[in-house]
XYZ file of N, CA and C in Angstrom:
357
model
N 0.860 -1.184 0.000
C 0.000 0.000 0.000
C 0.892 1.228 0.000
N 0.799 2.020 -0.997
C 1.631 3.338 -1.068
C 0.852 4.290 -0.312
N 1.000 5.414 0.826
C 0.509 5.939 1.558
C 1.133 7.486 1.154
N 2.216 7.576 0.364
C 2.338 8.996 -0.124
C 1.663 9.753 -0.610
N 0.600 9.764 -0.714
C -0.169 10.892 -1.474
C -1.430 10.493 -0.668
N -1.684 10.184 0.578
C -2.417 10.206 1.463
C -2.185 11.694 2.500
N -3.770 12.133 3.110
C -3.013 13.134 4.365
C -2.968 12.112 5.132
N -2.051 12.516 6.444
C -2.433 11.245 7.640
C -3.088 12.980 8.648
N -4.151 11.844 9.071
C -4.594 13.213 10.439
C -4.533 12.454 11.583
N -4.691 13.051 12.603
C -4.554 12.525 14.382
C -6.148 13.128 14.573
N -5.873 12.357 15.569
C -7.350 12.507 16.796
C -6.970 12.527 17.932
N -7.480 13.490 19.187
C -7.303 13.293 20.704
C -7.965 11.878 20.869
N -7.797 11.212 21.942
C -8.203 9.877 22.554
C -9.207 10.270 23.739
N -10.182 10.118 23.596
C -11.479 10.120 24.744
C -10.868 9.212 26.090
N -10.934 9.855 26.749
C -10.054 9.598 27.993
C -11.042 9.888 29.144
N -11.721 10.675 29.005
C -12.796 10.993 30.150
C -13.845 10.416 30.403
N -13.656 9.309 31.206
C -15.055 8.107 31.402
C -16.233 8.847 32.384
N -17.320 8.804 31.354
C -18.380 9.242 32.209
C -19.213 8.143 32.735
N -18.721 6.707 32.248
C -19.759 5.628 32.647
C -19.883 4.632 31.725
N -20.340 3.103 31.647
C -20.334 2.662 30.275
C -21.837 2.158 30.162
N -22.300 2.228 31.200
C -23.893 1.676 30.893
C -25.116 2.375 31.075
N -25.889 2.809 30.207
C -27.020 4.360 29.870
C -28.295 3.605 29.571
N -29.240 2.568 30.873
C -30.219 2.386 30.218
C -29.918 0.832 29.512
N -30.320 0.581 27.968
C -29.821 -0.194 27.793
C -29.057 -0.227 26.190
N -28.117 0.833 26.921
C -26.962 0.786 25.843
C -25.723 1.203 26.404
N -25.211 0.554 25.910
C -23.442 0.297 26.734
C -22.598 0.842 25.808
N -21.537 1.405 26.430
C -20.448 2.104 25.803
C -18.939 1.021 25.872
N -18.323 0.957 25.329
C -16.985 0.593 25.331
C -15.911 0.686 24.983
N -14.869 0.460 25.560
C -13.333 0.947 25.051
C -13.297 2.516 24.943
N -12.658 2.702 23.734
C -12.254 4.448 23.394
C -13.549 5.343 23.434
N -14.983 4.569 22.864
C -16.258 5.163 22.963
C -16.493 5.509 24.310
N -16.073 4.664 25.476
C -16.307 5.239 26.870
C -15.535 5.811 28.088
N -14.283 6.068 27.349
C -13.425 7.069 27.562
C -12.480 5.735 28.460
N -12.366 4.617 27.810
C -11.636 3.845 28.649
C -10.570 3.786 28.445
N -9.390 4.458 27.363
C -8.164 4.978 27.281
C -7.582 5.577 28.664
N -6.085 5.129 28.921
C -5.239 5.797 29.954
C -4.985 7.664 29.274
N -5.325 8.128 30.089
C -4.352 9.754 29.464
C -3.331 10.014 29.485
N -2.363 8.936 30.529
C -0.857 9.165 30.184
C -0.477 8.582 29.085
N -0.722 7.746 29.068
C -0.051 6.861 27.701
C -0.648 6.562 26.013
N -2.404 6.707 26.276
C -3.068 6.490 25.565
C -3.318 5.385 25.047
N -2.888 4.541 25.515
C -3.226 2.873 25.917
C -4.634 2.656 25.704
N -5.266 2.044 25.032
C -6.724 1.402 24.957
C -7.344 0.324 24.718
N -6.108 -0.873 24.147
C -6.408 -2.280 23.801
C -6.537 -2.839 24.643
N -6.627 -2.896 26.155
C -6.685 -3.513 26.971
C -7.905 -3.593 27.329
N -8.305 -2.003 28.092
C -9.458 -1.562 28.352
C -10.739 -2.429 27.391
N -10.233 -1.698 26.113
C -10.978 -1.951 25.288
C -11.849 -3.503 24.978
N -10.652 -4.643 25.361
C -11.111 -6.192 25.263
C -11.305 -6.259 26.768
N -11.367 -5.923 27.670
C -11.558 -6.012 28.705
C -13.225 -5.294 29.119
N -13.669 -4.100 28.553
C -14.564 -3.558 28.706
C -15.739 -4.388 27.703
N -15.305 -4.786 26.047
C -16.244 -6.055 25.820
C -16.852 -6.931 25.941
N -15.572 -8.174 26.950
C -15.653 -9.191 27.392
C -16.900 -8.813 28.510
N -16.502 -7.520 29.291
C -17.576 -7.378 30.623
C -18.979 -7.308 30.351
N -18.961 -6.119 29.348
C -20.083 -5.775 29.144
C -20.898 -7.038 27.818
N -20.099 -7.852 27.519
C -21.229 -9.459 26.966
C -21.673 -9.715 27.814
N -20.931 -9.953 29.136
C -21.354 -10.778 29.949
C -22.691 -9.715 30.536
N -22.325 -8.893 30.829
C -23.503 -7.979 31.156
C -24.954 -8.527 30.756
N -24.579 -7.977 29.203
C -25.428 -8.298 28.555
C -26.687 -9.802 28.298
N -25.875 -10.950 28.974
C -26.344 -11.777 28.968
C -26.804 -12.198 29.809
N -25.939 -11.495 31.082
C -26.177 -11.983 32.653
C -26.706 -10.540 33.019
N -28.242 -9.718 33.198
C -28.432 -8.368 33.436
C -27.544 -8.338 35.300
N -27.555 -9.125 35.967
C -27.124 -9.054 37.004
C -25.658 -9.375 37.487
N -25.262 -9.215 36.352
C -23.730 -9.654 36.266
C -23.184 -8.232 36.841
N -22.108 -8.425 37.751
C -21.606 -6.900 38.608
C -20.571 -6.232 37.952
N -19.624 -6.844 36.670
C -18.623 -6.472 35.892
C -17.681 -5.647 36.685
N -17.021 -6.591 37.953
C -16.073 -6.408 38.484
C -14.696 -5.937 38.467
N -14.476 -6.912 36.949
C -12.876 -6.747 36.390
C -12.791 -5.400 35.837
N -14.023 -5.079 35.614
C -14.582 -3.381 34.733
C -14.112 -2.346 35.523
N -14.968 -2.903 36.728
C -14.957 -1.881 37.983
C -13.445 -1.650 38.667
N -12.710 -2.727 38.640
C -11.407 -2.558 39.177
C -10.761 -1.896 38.478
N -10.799 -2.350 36.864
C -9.662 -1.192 36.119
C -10.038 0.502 36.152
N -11.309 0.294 36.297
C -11.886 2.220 36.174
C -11.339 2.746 37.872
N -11.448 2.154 38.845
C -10.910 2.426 39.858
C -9.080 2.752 40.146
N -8.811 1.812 39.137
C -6.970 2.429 39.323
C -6.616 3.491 38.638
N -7.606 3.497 36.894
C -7.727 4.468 35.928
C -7.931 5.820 36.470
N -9.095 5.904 37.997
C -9.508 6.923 38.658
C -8.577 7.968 39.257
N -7.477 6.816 39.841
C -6.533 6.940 40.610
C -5.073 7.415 39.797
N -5.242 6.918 39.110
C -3.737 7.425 37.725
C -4.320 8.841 37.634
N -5.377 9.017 37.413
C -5.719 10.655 37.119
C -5.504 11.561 37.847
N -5.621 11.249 39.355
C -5.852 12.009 40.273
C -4.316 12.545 40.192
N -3.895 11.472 40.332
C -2.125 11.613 40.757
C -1.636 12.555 39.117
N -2.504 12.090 38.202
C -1.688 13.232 36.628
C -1.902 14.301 37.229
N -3.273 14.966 37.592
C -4.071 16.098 37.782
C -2.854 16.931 39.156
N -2.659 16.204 40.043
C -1.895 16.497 41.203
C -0.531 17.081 40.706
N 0.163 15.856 39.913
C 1.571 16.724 39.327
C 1.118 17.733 38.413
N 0.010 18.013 37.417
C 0.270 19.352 36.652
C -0.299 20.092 37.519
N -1.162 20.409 38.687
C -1.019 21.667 39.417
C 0.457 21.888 39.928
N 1.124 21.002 40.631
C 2.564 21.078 40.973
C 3.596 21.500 39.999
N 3.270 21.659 39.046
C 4.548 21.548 37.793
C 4.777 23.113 37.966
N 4.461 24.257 38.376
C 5.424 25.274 38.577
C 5.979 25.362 39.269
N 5.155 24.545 40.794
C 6.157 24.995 41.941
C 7.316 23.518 42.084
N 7.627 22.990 41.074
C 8.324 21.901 40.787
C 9.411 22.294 39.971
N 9.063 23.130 39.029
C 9.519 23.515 38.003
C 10.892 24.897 39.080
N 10.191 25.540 39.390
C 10.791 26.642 40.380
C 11.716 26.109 41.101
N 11.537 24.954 42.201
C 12.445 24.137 43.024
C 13.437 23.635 41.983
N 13.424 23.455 40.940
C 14.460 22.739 40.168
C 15.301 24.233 39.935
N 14.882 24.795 39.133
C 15.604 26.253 38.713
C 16.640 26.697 39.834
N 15.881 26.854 41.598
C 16.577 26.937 42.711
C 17.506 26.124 42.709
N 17.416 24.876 42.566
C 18.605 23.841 42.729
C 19.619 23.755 41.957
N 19.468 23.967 40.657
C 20.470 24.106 39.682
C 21.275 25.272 39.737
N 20.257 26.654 40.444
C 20.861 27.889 40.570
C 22.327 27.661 41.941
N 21.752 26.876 42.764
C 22.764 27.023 43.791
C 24.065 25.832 43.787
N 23.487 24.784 42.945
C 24.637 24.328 42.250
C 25.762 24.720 41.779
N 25.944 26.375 41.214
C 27.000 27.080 40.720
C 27.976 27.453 41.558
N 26.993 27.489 42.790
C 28.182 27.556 43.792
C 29.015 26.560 44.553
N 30.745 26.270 44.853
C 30.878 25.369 44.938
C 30.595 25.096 46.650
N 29.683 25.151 47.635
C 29.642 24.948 48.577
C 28.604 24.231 48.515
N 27.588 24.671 47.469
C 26.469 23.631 47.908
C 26.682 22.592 47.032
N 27.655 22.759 45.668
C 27.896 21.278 44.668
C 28.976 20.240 45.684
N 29.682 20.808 46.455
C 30.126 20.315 47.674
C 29.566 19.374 48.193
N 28.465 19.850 49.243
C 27.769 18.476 50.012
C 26.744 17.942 49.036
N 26.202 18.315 48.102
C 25.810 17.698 47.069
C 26.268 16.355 46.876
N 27.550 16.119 46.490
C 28.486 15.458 46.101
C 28.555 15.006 47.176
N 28.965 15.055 48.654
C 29.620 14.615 49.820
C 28.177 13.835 49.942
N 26.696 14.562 50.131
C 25.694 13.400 50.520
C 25.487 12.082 49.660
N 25.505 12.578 48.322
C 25.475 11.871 47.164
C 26.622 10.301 47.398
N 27.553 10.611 47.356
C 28.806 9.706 47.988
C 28.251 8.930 48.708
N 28.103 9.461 50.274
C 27.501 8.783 51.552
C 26.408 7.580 51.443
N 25.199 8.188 50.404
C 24.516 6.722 49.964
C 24.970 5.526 49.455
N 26.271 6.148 48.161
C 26.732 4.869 48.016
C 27.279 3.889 48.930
């Protein structure tokens, strides 16, 4: 397949799970925002959110556990993204400080002297 005289375009990845079951129609994978936002990872989710929601489907009382566990760590990866980009200036600042006082040789000194000591 020659692809040169193709455009290629991108798409953002739906990452923001609002839920996968509305009634009786179910959402899954990238449709229900079951992509990671760090990585953009979705094949997992994705056969994982299928497999659940058949069973759903077949079993209405089926609790789709394995579902529920991955959206719960997924919950938790976010929190912690969301946490470092409020932090990223005053992260960003502490680094600038550190590198700034690096120039001097008293603090590249015990720098070096603590640095040592672990080994």
């Amino acid at each position: 397949i020659n692809f040169s005289k193709s455009k290629l375009e991108a798409c953002l990845i739906n990452w923001d799970c609002k839920g996968y079951e509305f009634g009786n129609i179910f959402l899954a994978g990238d449709a229900a925002g079951f992509a990671l936002g760090l990585t953009g990872e979705g094949i997992y989710p994705a056969l994982l959110s299928g497999e659940e929601i058949a069973r759903k489907i077949i079993n209405p009382k089926y609790k789709c556990d394995k579902l529920n566990c991955y959206l719960k760590i997924k919950k938790n990866l976010e929190k912690n993204l969301t946490a470092i980009n409020t932090l990223r200036y005053s992260t960003r600042l502490k680094l600038e400080i550190g590198m700034f006082l690096l120039k001097f040789r008293f603090f590249s000194k015990k720098l070096v002297s603590m640095f040592y000591k672990k080994l």
